[in-house]
GROMACS .gro file of C-alpha atoms in nm:
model
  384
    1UNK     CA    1   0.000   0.000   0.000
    2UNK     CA    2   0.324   0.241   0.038
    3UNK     CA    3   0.344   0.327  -0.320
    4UNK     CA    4  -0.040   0.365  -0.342
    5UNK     CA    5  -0.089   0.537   0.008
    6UNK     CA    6  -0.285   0.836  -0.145
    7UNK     CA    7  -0.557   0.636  -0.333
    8UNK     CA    8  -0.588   0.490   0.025
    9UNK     CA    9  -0.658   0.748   0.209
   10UNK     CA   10  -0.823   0.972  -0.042
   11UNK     CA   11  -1.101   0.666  -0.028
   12UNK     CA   12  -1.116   0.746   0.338
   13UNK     CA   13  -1.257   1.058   0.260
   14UNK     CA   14  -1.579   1.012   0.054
   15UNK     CA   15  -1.630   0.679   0.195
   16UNK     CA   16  -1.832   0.838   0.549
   17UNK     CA   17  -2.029   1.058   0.364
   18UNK     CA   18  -2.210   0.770   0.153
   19UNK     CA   19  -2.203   0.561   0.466
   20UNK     CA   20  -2.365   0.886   0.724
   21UNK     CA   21  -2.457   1.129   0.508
   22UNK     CA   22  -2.854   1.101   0.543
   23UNK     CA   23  -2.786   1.092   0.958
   24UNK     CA   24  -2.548   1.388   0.854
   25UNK     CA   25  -2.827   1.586   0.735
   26UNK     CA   26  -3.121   1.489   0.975
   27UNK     CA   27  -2.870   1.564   1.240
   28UNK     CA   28  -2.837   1.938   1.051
   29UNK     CA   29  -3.222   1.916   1.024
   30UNK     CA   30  -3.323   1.870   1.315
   31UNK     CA   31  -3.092   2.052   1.514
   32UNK     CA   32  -2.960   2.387   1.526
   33UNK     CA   33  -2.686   2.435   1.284
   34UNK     CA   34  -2.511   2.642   1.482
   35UNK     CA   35  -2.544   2.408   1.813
   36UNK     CA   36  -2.392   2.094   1.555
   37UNK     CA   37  -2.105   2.318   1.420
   38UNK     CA   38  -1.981   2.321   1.782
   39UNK     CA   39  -2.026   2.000   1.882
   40UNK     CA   40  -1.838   1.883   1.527
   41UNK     CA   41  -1.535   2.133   1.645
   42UNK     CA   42  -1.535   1.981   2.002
   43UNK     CA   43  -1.498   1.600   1.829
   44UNK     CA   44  -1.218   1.692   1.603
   45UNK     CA   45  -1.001   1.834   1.876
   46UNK     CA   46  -1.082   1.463   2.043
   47UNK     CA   47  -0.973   1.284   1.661
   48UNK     CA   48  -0.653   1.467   1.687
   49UNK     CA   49  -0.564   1.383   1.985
   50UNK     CA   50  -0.598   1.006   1.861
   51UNK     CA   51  -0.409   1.056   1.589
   52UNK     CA   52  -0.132   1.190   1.790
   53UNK     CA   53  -0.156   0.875   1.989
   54UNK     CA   54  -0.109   0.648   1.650
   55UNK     CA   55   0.181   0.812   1.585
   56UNK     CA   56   0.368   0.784   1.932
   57UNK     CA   57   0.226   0.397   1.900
   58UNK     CA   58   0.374   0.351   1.561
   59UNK     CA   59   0.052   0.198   1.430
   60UNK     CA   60  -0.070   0.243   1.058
   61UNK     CA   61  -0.397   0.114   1.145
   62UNK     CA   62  -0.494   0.307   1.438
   63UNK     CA   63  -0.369   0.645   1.220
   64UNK     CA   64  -0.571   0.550   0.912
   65UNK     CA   65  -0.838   0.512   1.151
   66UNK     CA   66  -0.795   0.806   1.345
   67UNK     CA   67  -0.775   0.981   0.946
   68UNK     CA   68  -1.142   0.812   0.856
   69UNK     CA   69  -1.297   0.928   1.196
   70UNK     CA   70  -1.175   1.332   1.079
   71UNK     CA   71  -1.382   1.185   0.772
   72UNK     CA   72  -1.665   1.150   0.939
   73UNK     CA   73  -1.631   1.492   1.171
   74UNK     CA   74  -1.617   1.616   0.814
   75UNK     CA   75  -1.944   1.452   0.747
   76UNK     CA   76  -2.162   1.612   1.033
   77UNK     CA   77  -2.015   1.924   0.995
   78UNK     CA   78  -2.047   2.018   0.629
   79UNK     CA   79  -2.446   2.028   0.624
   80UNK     CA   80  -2.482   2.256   0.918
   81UNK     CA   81  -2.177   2.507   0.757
   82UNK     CA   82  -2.366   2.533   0.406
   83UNK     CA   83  -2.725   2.519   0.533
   84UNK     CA   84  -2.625   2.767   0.847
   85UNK     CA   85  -2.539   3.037   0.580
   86UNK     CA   86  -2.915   3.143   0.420
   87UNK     CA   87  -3.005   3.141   0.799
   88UNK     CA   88  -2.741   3.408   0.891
   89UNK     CA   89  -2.732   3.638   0.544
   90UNK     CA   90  -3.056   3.550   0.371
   91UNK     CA   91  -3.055   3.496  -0.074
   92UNK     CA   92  -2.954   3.862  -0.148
   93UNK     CA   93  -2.589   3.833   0.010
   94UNK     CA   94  -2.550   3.418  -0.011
   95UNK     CA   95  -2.355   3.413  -0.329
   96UNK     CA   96  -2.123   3.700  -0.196
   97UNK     CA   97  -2.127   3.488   0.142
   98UNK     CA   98  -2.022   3.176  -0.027
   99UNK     CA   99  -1.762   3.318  -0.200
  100UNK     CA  100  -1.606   3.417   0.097
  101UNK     CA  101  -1.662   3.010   0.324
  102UNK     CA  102  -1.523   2.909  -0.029
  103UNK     CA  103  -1.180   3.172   0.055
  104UNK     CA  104  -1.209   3.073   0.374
  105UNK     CA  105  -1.226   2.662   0.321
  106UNK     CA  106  -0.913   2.656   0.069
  107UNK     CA  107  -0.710   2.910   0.252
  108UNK     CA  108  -0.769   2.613   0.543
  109UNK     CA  109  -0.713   2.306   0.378
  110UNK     CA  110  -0.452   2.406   0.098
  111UNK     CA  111  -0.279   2.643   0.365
  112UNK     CA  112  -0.260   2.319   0.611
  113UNK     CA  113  -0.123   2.090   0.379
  114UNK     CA  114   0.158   2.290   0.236
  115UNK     CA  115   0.262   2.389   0.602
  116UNK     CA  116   0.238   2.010   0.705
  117UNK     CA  117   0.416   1.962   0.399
  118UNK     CA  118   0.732   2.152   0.457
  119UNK     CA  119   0.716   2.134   0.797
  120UNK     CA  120   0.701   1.738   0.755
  121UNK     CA  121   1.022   1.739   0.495
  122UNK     CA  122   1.197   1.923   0.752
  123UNK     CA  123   1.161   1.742   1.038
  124UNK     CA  124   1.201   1.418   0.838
  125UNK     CA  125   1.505   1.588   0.682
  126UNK     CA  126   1.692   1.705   1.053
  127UNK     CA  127   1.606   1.351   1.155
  128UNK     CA  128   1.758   1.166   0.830
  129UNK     CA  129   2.068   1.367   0.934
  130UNK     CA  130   2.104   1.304   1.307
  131UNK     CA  131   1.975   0.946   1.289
  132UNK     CA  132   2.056   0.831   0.920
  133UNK     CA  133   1.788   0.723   0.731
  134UNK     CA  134   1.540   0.509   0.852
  135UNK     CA  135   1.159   0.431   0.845
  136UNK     CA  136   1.139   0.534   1.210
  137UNK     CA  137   1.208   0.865   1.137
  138UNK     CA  138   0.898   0.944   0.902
  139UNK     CA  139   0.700   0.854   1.260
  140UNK     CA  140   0.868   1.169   1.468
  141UNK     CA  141   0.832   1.400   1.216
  142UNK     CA  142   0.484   1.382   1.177
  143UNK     CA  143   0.443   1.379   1.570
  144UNK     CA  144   0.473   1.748   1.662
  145UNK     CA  145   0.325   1.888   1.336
  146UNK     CA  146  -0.016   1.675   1.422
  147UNK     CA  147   0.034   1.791   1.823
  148UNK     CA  148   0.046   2.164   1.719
  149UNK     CA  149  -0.227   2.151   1.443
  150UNK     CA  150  -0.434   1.959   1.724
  151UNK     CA  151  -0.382   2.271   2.006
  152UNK     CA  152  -0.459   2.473   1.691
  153UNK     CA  153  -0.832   2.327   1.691
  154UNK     CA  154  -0.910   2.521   1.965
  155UNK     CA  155  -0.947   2.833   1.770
  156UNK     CA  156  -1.230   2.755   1.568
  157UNK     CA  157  -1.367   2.600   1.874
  158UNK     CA  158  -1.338   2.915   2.047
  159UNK     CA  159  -1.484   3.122   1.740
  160UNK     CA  160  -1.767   2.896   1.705
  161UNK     CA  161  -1.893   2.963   2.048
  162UNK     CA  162  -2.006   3.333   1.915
  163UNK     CA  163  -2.195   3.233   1.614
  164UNK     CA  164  -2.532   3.376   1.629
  165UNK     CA  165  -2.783   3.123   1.717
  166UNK     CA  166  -3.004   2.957   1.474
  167UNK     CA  167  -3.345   2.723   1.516
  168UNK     CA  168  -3.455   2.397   1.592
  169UNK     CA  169  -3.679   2.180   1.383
  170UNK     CA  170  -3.776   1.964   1.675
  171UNK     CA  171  -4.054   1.878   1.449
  172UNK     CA  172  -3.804   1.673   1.254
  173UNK     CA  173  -3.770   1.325   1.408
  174UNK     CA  174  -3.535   1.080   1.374
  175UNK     CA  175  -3.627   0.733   1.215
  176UNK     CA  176  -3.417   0.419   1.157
  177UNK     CA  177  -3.445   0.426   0.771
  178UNK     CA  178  -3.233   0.709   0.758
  179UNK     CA  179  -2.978   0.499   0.749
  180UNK     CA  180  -3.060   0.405   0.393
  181UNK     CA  181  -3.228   0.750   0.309
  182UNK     CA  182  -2.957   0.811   0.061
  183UNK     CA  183  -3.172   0.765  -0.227
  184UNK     CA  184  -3.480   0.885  -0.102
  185UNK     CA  185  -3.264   1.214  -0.039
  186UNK     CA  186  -3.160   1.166  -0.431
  187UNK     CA  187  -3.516   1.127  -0.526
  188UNK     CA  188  -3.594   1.438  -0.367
  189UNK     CA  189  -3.321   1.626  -0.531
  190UNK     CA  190  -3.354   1.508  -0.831
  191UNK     CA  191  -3.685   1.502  -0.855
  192UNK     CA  192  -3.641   1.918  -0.949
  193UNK     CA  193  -3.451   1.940  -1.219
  194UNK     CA  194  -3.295   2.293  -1.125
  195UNK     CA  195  -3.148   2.085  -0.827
  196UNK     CA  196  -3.088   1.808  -1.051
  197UNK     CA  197  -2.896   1.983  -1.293
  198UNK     CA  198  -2.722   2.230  -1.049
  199UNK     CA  199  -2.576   1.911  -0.828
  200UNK     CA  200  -2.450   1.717  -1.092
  201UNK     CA  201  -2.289   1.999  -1.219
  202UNK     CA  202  -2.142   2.052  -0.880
  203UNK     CA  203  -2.072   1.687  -0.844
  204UNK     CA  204  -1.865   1.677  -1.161
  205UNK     CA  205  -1.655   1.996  -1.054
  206UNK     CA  206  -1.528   1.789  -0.737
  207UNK     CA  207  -1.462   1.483  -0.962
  208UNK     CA  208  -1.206   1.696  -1.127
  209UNK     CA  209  -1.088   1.832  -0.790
  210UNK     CA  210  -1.031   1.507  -0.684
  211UNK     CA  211  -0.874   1.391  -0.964
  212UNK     CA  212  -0.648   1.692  -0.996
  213UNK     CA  213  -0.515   1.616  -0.613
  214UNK     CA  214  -0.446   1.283  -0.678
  215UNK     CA  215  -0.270   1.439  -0.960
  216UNK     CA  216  -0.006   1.664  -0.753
  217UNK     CA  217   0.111   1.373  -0.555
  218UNK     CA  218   0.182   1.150  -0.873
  219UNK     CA  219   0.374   1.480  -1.000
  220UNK     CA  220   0.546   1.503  -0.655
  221UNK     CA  221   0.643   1.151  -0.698
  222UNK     CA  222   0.813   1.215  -1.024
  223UNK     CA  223   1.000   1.539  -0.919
  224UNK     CA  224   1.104   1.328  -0.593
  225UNK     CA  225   1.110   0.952  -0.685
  226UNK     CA  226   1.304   0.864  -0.316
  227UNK     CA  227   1.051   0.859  -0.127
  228UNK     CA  228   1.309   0.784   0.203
  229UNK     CA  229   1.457   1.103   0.134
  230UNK     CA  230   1.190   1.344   0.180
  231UNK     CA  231   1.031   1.620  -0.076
  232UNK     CA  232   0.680   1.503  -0.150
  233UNK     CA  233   0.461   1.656   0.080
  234UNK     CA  234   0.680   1.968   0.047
  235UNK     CA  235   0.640   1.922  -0.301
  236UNK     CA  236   0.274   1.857  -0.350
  237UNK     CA  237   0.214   2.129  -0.078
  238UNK     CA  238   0.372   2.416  -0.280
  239UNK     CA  239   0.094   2.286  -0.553
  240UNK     CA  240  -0.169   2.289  -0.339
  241UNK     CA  241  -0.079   2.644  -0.208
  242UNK     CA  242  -0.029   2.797  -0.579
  243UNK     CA  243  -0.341   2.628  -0.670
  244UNK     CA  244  -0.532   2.766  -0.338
  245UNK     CA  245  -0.405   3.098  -0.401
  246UNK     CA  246  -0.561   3.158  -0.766
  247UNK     CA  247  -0.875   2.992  -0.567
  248UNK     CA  248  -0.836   3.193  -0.319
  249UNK     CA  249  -0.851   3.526  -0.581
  250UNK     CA  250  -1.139   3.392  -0.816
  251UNK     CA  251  -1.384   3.309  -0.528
  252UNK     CA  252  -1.305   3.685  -0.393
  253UNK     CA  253  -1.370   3.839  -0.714
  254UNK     CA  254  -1.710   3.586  -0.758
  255UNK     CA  255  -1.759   3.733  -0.447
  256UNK     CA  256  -1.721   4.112  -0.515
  257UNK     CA  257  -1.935   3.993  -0.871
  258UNK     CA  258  -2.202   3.861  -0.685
  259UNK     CA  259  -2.282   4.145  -0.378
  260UNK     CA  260  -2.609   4.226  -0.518
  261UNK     CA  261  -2.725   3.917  -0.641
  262UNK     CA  262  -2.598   3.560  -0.766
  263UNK     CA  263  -2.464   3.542  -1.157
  264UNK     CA  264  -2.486   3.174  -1.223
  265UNK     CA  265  -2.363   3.253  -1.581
  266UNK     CA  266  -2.007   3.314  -1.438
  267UNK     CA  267  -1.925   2.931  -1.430
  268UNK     CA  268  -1.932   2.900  -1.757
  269UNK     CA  269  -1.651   3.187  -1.803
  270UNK     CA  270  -1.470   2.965  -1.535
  271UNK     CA  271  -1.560   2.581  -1.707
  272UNK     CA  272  -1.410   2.729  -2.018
  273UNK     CA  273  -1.054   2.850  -1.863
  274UNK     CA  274  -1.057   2.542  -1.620
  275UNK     CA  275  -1.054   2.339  -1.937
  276UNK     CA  276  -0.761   2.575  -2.061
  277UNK     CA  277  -0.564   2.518  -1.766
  278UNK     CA  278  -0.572   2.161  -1.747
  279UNK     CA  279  -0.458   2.127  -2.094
  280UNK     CA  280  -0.169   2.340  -1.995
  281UNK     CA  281  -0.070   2.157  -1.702
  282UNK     CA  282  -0.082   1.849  -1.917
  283UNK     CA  283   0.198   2.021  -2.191
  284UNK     CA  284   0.450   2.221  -1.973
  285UNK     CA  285   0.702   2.058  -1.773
  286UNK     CA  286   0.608   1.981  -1.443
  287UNK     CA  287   0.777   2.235  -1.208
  288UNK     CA  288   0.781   2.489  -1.442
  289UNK     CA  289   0.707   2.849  -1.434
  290UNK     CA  290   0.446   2.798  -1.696
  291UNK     CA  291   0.356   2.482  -1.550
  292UNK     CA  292   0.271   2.644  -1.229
  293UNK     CA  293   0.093   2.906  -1.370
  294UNK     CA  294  -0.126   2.702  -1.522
  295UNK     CA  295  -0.224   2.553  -1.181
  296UNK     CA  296  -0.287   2.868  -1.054
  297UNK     CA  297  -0.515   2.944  -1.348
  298UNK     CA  298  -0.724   2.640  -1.268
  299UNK     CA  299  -0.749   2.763  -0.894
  300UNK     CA  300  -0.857   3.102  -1.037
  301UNK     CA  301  -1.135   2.939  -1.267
  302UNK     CA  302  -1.215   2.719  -1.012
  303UNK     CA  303  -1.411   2.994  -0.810
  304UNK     CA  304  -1.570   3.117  -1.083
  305UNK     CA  305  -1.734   2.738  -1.157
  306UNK     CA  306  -1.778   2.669  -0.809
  307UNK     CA  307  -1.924   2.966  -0.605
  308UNK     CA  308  -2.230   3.057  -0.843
  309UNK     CA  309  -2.349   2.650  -0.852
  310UNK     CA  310  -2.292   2.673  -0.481
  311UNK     CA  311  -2.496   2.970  -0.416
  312UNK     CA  312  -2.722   2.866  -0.704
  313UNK     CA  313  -2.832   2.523  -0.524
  314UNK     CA  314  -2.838   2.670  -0.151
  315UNK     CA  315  -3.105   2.913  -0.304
  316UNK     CA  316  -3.339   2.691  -0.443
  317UNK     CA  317  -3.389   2.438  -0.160
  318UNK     CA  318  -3.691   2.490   0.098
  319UNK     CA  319  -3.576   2.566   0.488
  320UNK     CA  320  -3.698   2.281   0.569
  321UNK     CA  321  -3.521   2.012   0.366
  322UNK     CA  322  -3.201   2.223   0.305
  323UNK     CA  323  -2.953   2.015   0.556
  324UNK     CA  324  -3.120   1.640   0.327
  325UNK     CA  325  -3.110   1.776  -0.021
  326UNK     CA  326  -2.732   1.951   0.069
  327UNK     CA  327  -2.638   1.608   0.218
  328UNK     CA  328  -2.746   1.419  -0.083
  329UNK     CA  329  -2.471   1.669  -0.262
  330UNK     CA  330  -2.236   1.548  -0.065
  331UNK     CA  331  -2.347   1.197  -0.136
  332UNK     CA  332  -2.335   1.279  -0.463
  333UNK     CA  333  -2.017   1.493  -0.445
  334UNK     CA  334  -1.847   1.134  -0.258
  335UNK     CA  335  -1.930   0.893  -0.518
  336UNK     CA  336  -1.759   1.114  -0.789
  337UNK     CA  337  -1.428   1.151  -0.566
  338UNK     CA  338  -1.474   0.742  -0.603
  339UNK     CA  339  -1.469   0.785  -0.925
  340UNK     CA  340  -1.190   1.055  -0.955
  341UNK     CA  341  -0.986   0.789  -0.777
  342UNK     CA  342  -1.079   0.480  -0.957
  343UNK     CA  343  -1.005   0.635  -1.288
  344UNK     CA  344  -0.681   0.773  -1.146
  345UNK     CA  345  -0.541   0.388  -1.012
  346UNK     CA  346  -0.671   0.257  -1.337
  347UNK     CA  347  -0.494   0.487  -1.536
  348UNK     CA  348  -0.190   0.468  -1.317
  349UNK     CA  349  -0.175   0.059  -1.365
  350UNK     CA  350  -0.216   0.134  -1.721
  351UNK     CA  351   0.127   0.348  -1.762
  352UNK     CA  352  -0.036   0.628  -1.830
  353UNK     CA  353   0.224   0.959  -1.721
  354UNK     CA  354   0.032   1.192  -1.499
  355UNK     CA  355   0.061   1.456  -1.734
  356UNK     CA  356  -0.149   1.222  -1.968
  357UNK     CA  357  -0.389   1.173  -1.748
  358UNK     CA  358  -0.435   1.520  -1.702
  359UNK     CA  359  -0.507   1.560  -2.085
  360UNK     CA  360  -0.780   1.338  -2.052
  361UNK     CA  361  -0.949   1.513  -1.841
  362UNK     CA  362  -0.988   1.793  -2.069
  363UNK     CA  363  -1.268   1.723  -2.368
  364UNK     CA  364  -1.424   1.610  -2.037
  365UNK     CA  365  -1.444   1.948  -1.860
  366UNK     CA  366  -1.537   2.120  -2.225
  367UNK     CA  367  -1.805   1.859  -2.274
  368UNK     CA  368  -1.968   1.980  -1.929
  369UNK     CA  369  -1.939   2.329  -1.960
  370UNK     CA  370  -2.073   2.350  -2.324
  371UNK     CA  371  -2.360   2.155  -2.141
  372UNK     CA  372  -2.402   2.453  -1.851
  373UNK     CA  373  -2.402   2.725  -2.100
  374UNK     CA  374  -2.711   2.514  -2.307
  375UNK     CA  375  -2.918   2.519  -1.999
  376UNK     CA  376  -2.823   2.851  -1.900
  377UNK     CA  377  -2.908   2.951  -2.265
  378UNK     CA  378  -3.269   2.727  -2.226
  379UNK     CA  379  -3.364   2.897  -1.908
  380UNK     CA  380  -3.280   3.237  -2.065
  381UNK     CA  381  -3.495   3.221  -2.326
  382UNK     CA  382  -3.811   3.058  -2.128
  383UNK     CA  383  -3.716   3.365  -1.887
  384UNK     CA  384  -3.806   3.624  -2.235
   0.00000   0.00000   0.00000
């Protein structure tokens, strides 16, 4: 599983919300969204501090573990943080809103794992040279990077504790077949086809997310084939980061677009130069100037796609189904990272260079936006 340790754990992370997505969004439902934000923070200080435990143990097992059970905190909390927003800033301001949890999000995650990156080459690197290298060493330099990024939990934690209070639906009671609810949930939202058509969309932006992460490790891994020695995770990190900035700089600007009112029409301007940028990242040389321009290009266009569907979908759903219908997204949104990564191994075992791969992708994206600007176009003229 060492050479094939990121298809492993990116599984980890769709895999809870297909399993506990429908309790995931009764639990958002039924409860107020800001009361379940909090109690989400409070259980992923707890995961860390099992992690942290893994790692002083030495086990792989009990650290994969500890990674699916932030999986599942991830779960519970992502229908309460989209579905809290209309309940805080109303339709007017939600696509200017989203832009900015979108910011926020990517500054977060992309921020986090080029800091754990570098700070993880580091310490591996201080300990290959005091100790010589061995396996052993990968162990401690992970240890105080989790510890510190653990303590750091507490902020949120802290920050959460002032957000304005939202309702109840105590009217919305829990019932064993939520279990399997998943495709009741589906039926729901795809029973309307503006939902319909607005999640797949959605759906099919986080298959190329997905896809395009799995991507920067398999790059990493050819810019640093010795694993033992270290530059990976730096390496993949400083992707991540260029990527998360242009993110970072289209969903402000979707944001600044989209003060007085949503433009849905915007994420076809960014399908179009997503496309672009993946076929870009496919021809230059990876590590390039060019090359990582064209990364930050697809962060850029990425916000542009992204935000308006986001906004778009959060819009359209009634109060009182909005924490279901979003976690049926995510349902959705998991079983297209499944298939970012099956397509990704497949093509891997087939020889395929990454920058191939990434080619591939691109009549793909072009096909879907082309698609987005028809119904736009449809809806448009029903609208005259």
């Amino acid at each position: 599983i060492g050479d094939n340790i990121e298809f492993v754990l990116a599984a980890m992370i769709p895999l809870p919300f297909i399993l506990f997505a429908p309790v995931a969004g009764w639990f958002s439902d039924r409860f107020a969204k800001s009361r379940v934000i909090y109690l989400a923070l409070i259980l992923q200080l707890l995961i860390f501090g099992m992690v942290a435990a893994s790692l002083l143990l030495r086990s792989v097992q009990l650290a994969v573990f500890g990674f699916f059970l932030l999986a599942v905190q991830s779960t519970l909390f992502s229908p309460a943080k989209q579905g809290i927003l209309k309940e805080i800033v109303g339709s007017q301001k939600l696509g200017s809103a989203n832009g900015l949890m979108q910011m926020l999000t990517m500054v977060g995650i992309l921020g986090g794992m080029a800091v754990g990156g570098e700070w993880f080459d580091a310490e591996l690197q201080r300990l290959n040279e005091k100790n010589g290298i061995l396996p052993d060493n990968a162990w401690g330099a992970a240890l105080v990077p989790v510890i510190v990024i653990g303590i750091g939990t507490l902020v949120p934690l802290v920050i959460a504790f002032f957000i304005r209070p939202t309702p109840a639906h105590p009217g919305t009671r829990f019932k064993t077949a939520i279990f399997w609810s998943h495709f009741l949930d589906l039926r729901y939202l795809f029973s309307h086809v503006v939902l319909r058509r607005t999640g797949l969309f959605i759906a099919f932006y986080w298959l190329v997310a997905n896809f395009l992460g799995l991507a920067f490790f398999g790059f990493a891994k050819e810019l640093h084939p010795d694993v033992a020695e270290g530059g990976v995770s730096s390496a993949s990190g400083r992707m991540f980061v260029v990527i998360g900035v242009g993110l970072i700089a289209g969903s402000l600007l979707v944001s600044v677009l989209t003060r007085k009112g949503n433009r849905l029409g915007l994420a076809i301007f960014g399908g179009a130069i997503m496309a672009a940028g993946f076929a870009a990242v496919g021809v230059f040389a990876p590590g390039s100037l060019a090359w990582f321009g064209s990364v930050a290009l697809i962060g850029f266009a990425s916000g542009f796609f992204i935000v308006p569907l986001n906004a778009h979908l959060q819009d359209q759903i009634a109060a009182d189904h909005r924490g279901r219908v979003l976690s049926a997204q995510n349902l959705m949104t998991s079983l297209s990272g499944i298939v970012a990564i099956t397509a990704s191994s497949l093509m891997k075992l087939a020889g395929l260079s990454v920058s191939t791969q990434t080619l591939l992708m691109v009549p793909f994206i072009v096909v879907v936006t082309f698609q987005l600007f028809r119904m736009l176009r449809r809806s448009a003229l029903r609208a005259s």
